[in-house]
């Protein structure tokens, strides 16, 4: 045998051994991990009334609310989050999900929906209906409601029966 034939045989043997090694499962024993699923529900209420188009903050109140909602989403992994838009009417924009990427994509897509902005802010009604999104039974409600609004029309009293297990935060943008 020539030197060329010996080198060829060496490469063939090495490649065969490497191929057989690649078929082996080197990961080790399979283990099962138990994880906790979060039961924390959070509703993001985003005001899309006409007053949110005011440009006293850059670029305007509506886009600032969207930016702040996106920051909230990034900081709340593991929560089941729903997005609700409100003005005169309340519209569930995204149902409860833990998929942060989906939520971020849907919320960032709100920037282009200026045609749906209109009406006046009805924060009380939006919170009342959001409580039903958490649970229709008032004693079983548990979760958080975060309102992104310019708080237009919040001069009068704000009496609501929210319940002890629900936290409400209003972030005023203006």
mmCIF file of C-alpha atoms in Angstrom:
data_model
loop_
_atom_site.group_PDB
_atom_site.id
_atom_site.type_symbol
_atom_site.label_atom_id
_atom_site.label_comp_id
_atom_site.label_asym_id
_atom_site.label_seq_id
_atom_site.Cartn_x
_atom_site.Cartn_y
_atom_site.Cartn_z
ATOM 1 C CA UNK A 1 0.000 0.000 0.000
ATOM 2 C CA UNK A 2 1.096 3.478 -0.808
ATOM 3 C CA UNK A 3 1.178 6.475 1.513
ATOM 4 C CA UNK A 4 -1.894 7.917 -0.213
ATOM 5 C CA UNK A 5 -3.840 4.701 0.481
ATOM 6 C CA UNK A 6 -2.826 4.758 4.188
ATOM 7 C CA UNK A 7 -3.962 8.377 4.589
ATOM 8 C CA UNK A 8 -7.216 7.562 2.807
ATOM 9 C CA UNK A 9 -7.821 4.592 5.136
ATOM 10 C CA UNK A 10 -7.041 6.752 8.202
ATOM 11 C CA UNK A 11 -9.554 9.439 7.136
ATOM 12 C CA UNK A 12 -12.199 6.809 6.353
ATOM 13 C CA UNK A 13 -11.773 5.128 9.748
ATOM 14 C CA UNK A 14 -11.774 8.489 11.589
ATOM 15 C CA UNK A 15 -14.899 9.699 9.805
ATOM 16 C CA UNK A 16 -16.698 6.407 10.516
ATOM 17 C CA UNK A 17 -15.838 6.600 14.229
ATOM 18 C CA UNK A 18 -16.930 10.261 14.418
ATOM 19 C CA UNK A 19 -20.194 9.447 12.618
ATOM 20 C CA UNK A 20 -20.953 6.635 15.079
ATOM 21 C CA UNK A 21 -20.150 8.934 18.007
ATOM 22 C CA UNK A 22 -22.563 11.551 16.657
ATOM 23 C CA UNK A 23 -25.387 9.007 16.806
ATOM 24 C CA UNK A 24 -24.860 8.463 20.538
ATOM 25 C CA UNK A 25 -26.968 10.395 23.066
ATOM 26 C CA UNK A 26 -24.477 12.296 25.242
ATOM 27 C CA UNK A 27 -27.052 14.317 27.212
ATOM 28 C CA UNK A 28 -27.209 11.920 30.137
ATOM 29 C CA UNK A 29 -30.201 10.803 32.144
ATOM 30 C CA UNK A 30 -33.508 12.599 31.633
ATOM 31 C CA UNK A 31 -34.771 14.642 34.574
ATOM 32 C CA UNK A 32 -38.187 16.149 35.146
ATOM 33 C CA UNK A 33 -38.435 19.624 36.629
ATOM 34 C CA UNK A 34 -41.506 20.896 38.400
ATOM 35 C CA UNK A 35 -42.265 24.573 37.878
ATOM 36 C CA UNK A 36 -44.789 26.885 39.410
ATOM 37 C CA UNK A 37 -47.290 28.474 37.083
ATOM 38 C CA UNK A 38 -48.067 32.005 38.036
ATOM 39 C CA UNK A 39 -51.636 32.692 39.020
ATOM 40 C CA UNK A 40 -51.010 36.434 39.062
ATOM 41 C CA UNK A 41 -53.305 38.159 36.586
ATOM 42 C CA UNK A 42 -52.675 41.710 35.451
ATOM 43 C CA UNK A 43 -54.821 43.864 33.198
ATOM 44 C CA UNK A 44 -53.249 46.797 31.376
ATOM 45 C CA UNK A 45 -55.889 49.446 30.677
ATOM 46 C CA UNK A 46 -54.704 51.836 27.968
ATOM 47 C CA UNK A 47 -56.690 55.005 27.395
ATOM 48 C CA UNK A 48 -57.330 55.655 23.716
ATOM 49 C CA UNK A 49 -59.564 58.697 24.087
ATOM 50 C CA UNK A 50 -59.162 61.816 22.004
ATOM 51 C CA UNK A 51 -57.423 63.707 24.840
ATOM 52 C CA UNK A 52 -54.518 61.230 24.590
ATOM 53 C CA UNK A 53 -53.454 62.845 21.295
ATOM 54 C CA UNK A 54 -52.332 65.998 23.122
ATOM 55 C CA UNK A 55 -48.665 66.709 22.495
ATOM 56 C CA UNK A 56 -47.670 68.131 25.884
ATOM 57 C CA UNK A 57 -45.337 65.113 26.263
ATOM 58 C CA UNK A 58 -43.230 63.751 23.423
ATOM 59 C CA UNK A 59 -44.395 62.489 20.982
ATOM 60 C CA UNK A 60 -47.924 62.519 22.467
ATOM 61 C CA UNK A 61 -49.744 61.062 25.477
ATOM 62 C CA UNK A 62 -50.996 58.027 23.561
ATOM 63 C CA UNK A 63 -47.571 56.943 22.329
ATOM 64 C CA UNK A 64 -46.080 57.644 25.765
ATOM 65 C CA UNK A 65 -48.707 55.355 27.328
ATOM 66 C CA UNK A 66 -47.798 52.651 24.829
ATOM 67 C CA UNK A 67 -44.096 53.057 25.618
ATOM 68 C CA UNK A 68 -44.755 52.817 29.365
ATOM 69 C CA UNK A 69 -46.969 49.747 28.874
ATOM 70 C CA UNK A 70 -44.174 48.063 26.914
ATOM 71 C CA UNK A 71 -41.722 48.804 29.738
ATOM 72 C CA UNK A 72 -44.176 47.276 32.192
ATOM 73 C CA UNK A 73 -44.479 44.146 30.046
ATOM 74 C CA UNK A 74 -40.722 43.635 29.999
ATOM 75 C CA UNK A 75 -40.589 43.876 33.802
ATOM 76 C CA UNK A 76 -43.448 41.423 34.491
ATOM 77 C CA UNK A 77 -42.418 37.960 33.277
ATOM 78 C CA UNK A 78 -44.565 35.118 34.544
ATOM 79 C CA UNK A 79 -47.709 37.208 34.901
ATOM 80 C CA UNK A 80 -50.801 36.433 32.903
ATOM 81 C CA UNK A 81 -51.387 39.792 31.239
ATOM 82 C CA UNK A 82 -54.325 41.116 29.272
ATOM 83 C CA UNK A 83 -54.516 44.409 27.395
ATOM 84 C CA UNK A 84 -57.750 46.399 27.346
ATOM 85 C CA UNK A 85 -58.328 49.645 25.424
ATOM 86 C CA UNK A 86 -60.883 52.104 26.707
ATOM 87 C CA UNK A 87 -62.471 55.435 25.923
ATOM 88 C CA UNK A 88 -66.276 55.631 25.681
ATOM 89 C CA UNK A 89 -66.240 51.898 25.022
ATOM 90 C CA UNK A 90 -64.091 49.134 26.467
ATOM 91 C CA UNK A 91 -62.421 46.638 24.137
ATOM 92 C CA UNK A 92 -60.335 43.643 25.170
ATOM 93 C CA UNK A 93 -57.368 43.923 22.811
ATOM 94 C CA UNK A 94 -55.329 40.896 23.980
ATOM 95 C CA UNK A 95 -56.750 38.126 26.198
ATOM 96 C CA UNK A 96 -54.782 36.786 29.170
ATOM 97 C CA UNK A 97 -51.462 35.299 28.094
ATOM 98 C CA UNK A 98 -47.940 34.814 29.448
ATOM 99 C CA UNK A 99 -46.331 35.299 26.024
ATOM 100 C CA UNK A 100 -44.448 38.564 26.544
ATOM 101 C CA UNK A 101 -43.274 38.716 22.919
ATOM 102 C CA UNK A 102 -46.847 38.500 21.632
ATOM 103 C CA UNK A 103 -48.000 41.159 24.076
ATOM 104 C CA UNK A 104 -45.107 43.444 23.176
ATOM 105 C CA UNK A 105 -45.793 43.060 19.451
ATOM 106 C CA UNK A 106 -49.510 43.780 19.880
ATOM 107 C CA UNK A 107 -48.949 46.785 22.159
ATOM 108 C CA UNK A 108 -46.249 48.262 19.908
ATOM 109 C CA UNK A 109 -48.689 47.869 16.987
ATOM 110 C CA UNK A 110 -51.065 50.264 18.731
ATOM 111 C CA UNK A 111 -48.895 53.206 17.618
ATOM 112 C CA UNK A 112 -50.244 52.884 14.093
ATOM 113 C CA UNK A 113 -53.899 52.774 15.137
ATOM 114 C CA UNK A 114 -54.640 56.479 15.482
ATOM 115 C CA UNK A 115 -57.907 55.976 13.594
ATOM 116 C CA UNK A 116 -59.323 54.097 16.609
ATOM 117 C CA UNK A 117 -58.523 56.941 19.013
ATOM 118 C CA UNK A 118 -61.559 58.969 19.961
ATOM 119 C CA UNK A 119 -64.230 59.649 22.547
ATOM 120 C CA UNK A 120 -63.694 60.568 26.165
ATOM 121 C CA UNK A 121 -62.088 58.753 29.086
ATOM 122 C CA UNK A 122 -64.406 56.649 31.200
ATOM 123 C CA UNK A 123 -61.931 55.236 33.700
ATOM 124 C CA UNK A 124 -64.526 54.176 36.265
ATOM 125 C CA UNK A 125 -66.439 52.057 33.763
ATOM 126 C CA UNK A 126 -63.213 50.570 32.393
ATOM 127 C CA UNK A 127 -62.113 49.483 35.875
ATOM 128 C CA UNK A 128 -65.581 48.062 36.641
ATOM 129 C CA UNK A 129 -65.565 45.949 33.489
ATOM 130 C CA UNK A 130 -61.944 44.911 34.010
ATOM 131 C CA UNK A 131 -62.875 43.525 37.404
ATOM 132 C CA UNK A 132 -65.244 41.167 35.598
ATOM 133 C CA UNK A 133 -62.397 40.140 33.284
ATOM 134 C CA UNK A 134 -60.449 39.049 36.376
ATOM 135 C CA UNK A 135 -63.378 37.029 37.753
ATOM 136 C CA UNK A 136 -67.129 37.474 37.693
ATOM 137 C CA UNK A 137 -67.362 36.410 41.343
ATOM 138 C CA UNK A 138 -66.480 39.488 43.463
ATOM 139 C CA UNK A 139 -65.163 37.332 46.320
ATOM 140 C CA UNK A 140 -62.808 35.335 44.081
ATOM 141 C CA UNK A 141 -61.216 38.290 42.292
ATOM 142 C CA UNK A 142 -57.474 38.431 42.572
ATOM 143 C CA UNK A 143 -55.022 40.388 40.462
ATOM 144 C CA UNK A 144 -53.789 43.772 39.359
ATOM 145 C CA UNK A 145 -55.145 46.531 37.173
ATOM 146 C CA UNK A 146 -52.716 49.086 35.744
ATOM 147 C CA UNK A 147 -54.319 52.114 34.075
ATOM 148 C CA UNK A 148 -52.331 54.203 31.594
ATOM 149 C CA UNK A 149 -54.310 57.403 31.102
ATOM 150 C CA UNK A 150 -54.122 61.172 31.146
ATOM 151 C CA UNK A 151 -56.689 61.036 33.987
ATOM 152 C CA UNK A 152 -58.939 63.440 32.110
ATOM 153 C CA UNK A 153 -62.273 63.731 33.928
ATOM 154 C CA UNK A 154 -61.001 62.432 37.275
ATOM 155 C CA UNK A 155 -62.038 65.561 39.194
ATOM 156 C CA UNK A 156 -65.089 63.997 40.842
ATOM 157 C CA UNK A 157 -65.175 61.295 43.525
ATOM 158 C CA UNK A 158 -64.022 57.898 42.483
ATOM 159 C CA UNK A 159 -65.963 55.373 44.614
ATOM 160 C CA UNK A 160 -65.527 51.772 43.437
ATOM 161 C CA UNK A 161 -65.997 48.455 45.189
ATOM 162 C CA UNK A 162 -62.772 46.829 44.119
ATOM 163 C CA UNK A 163 -62.181 44.162 46.773
ATOM 164 C CA UNK A 164 -59.261 43.308 49.030
ATOM 165 C CA UNK A 165 -57.362 41.065 46.593
ATOM 166 C CA UNK A 166 -57.214 43.476 43.656
ATOM 167 C CA UNK A 167 -54.629 46.220 43.330
ATOM 168 C CA UNK A 168 -55.269 49.208 41.070
ATOM 169 C CA UNK A 169 -52.564 51.586 39.898
ATOM 170 C CA UNK A 170 -53.269 54.660 37.799
ATOM 171 C CA UNK A 171 -50.343 56.068 35.851
ATOM 172 C CA UNK A 172 -51.199 59.598 34.785
ATOM 173 C CA UNK A 173 -49.527 60.776 31.597
ATOM 174 C CA UNK A 174 -49.556 64.554 31.170
#
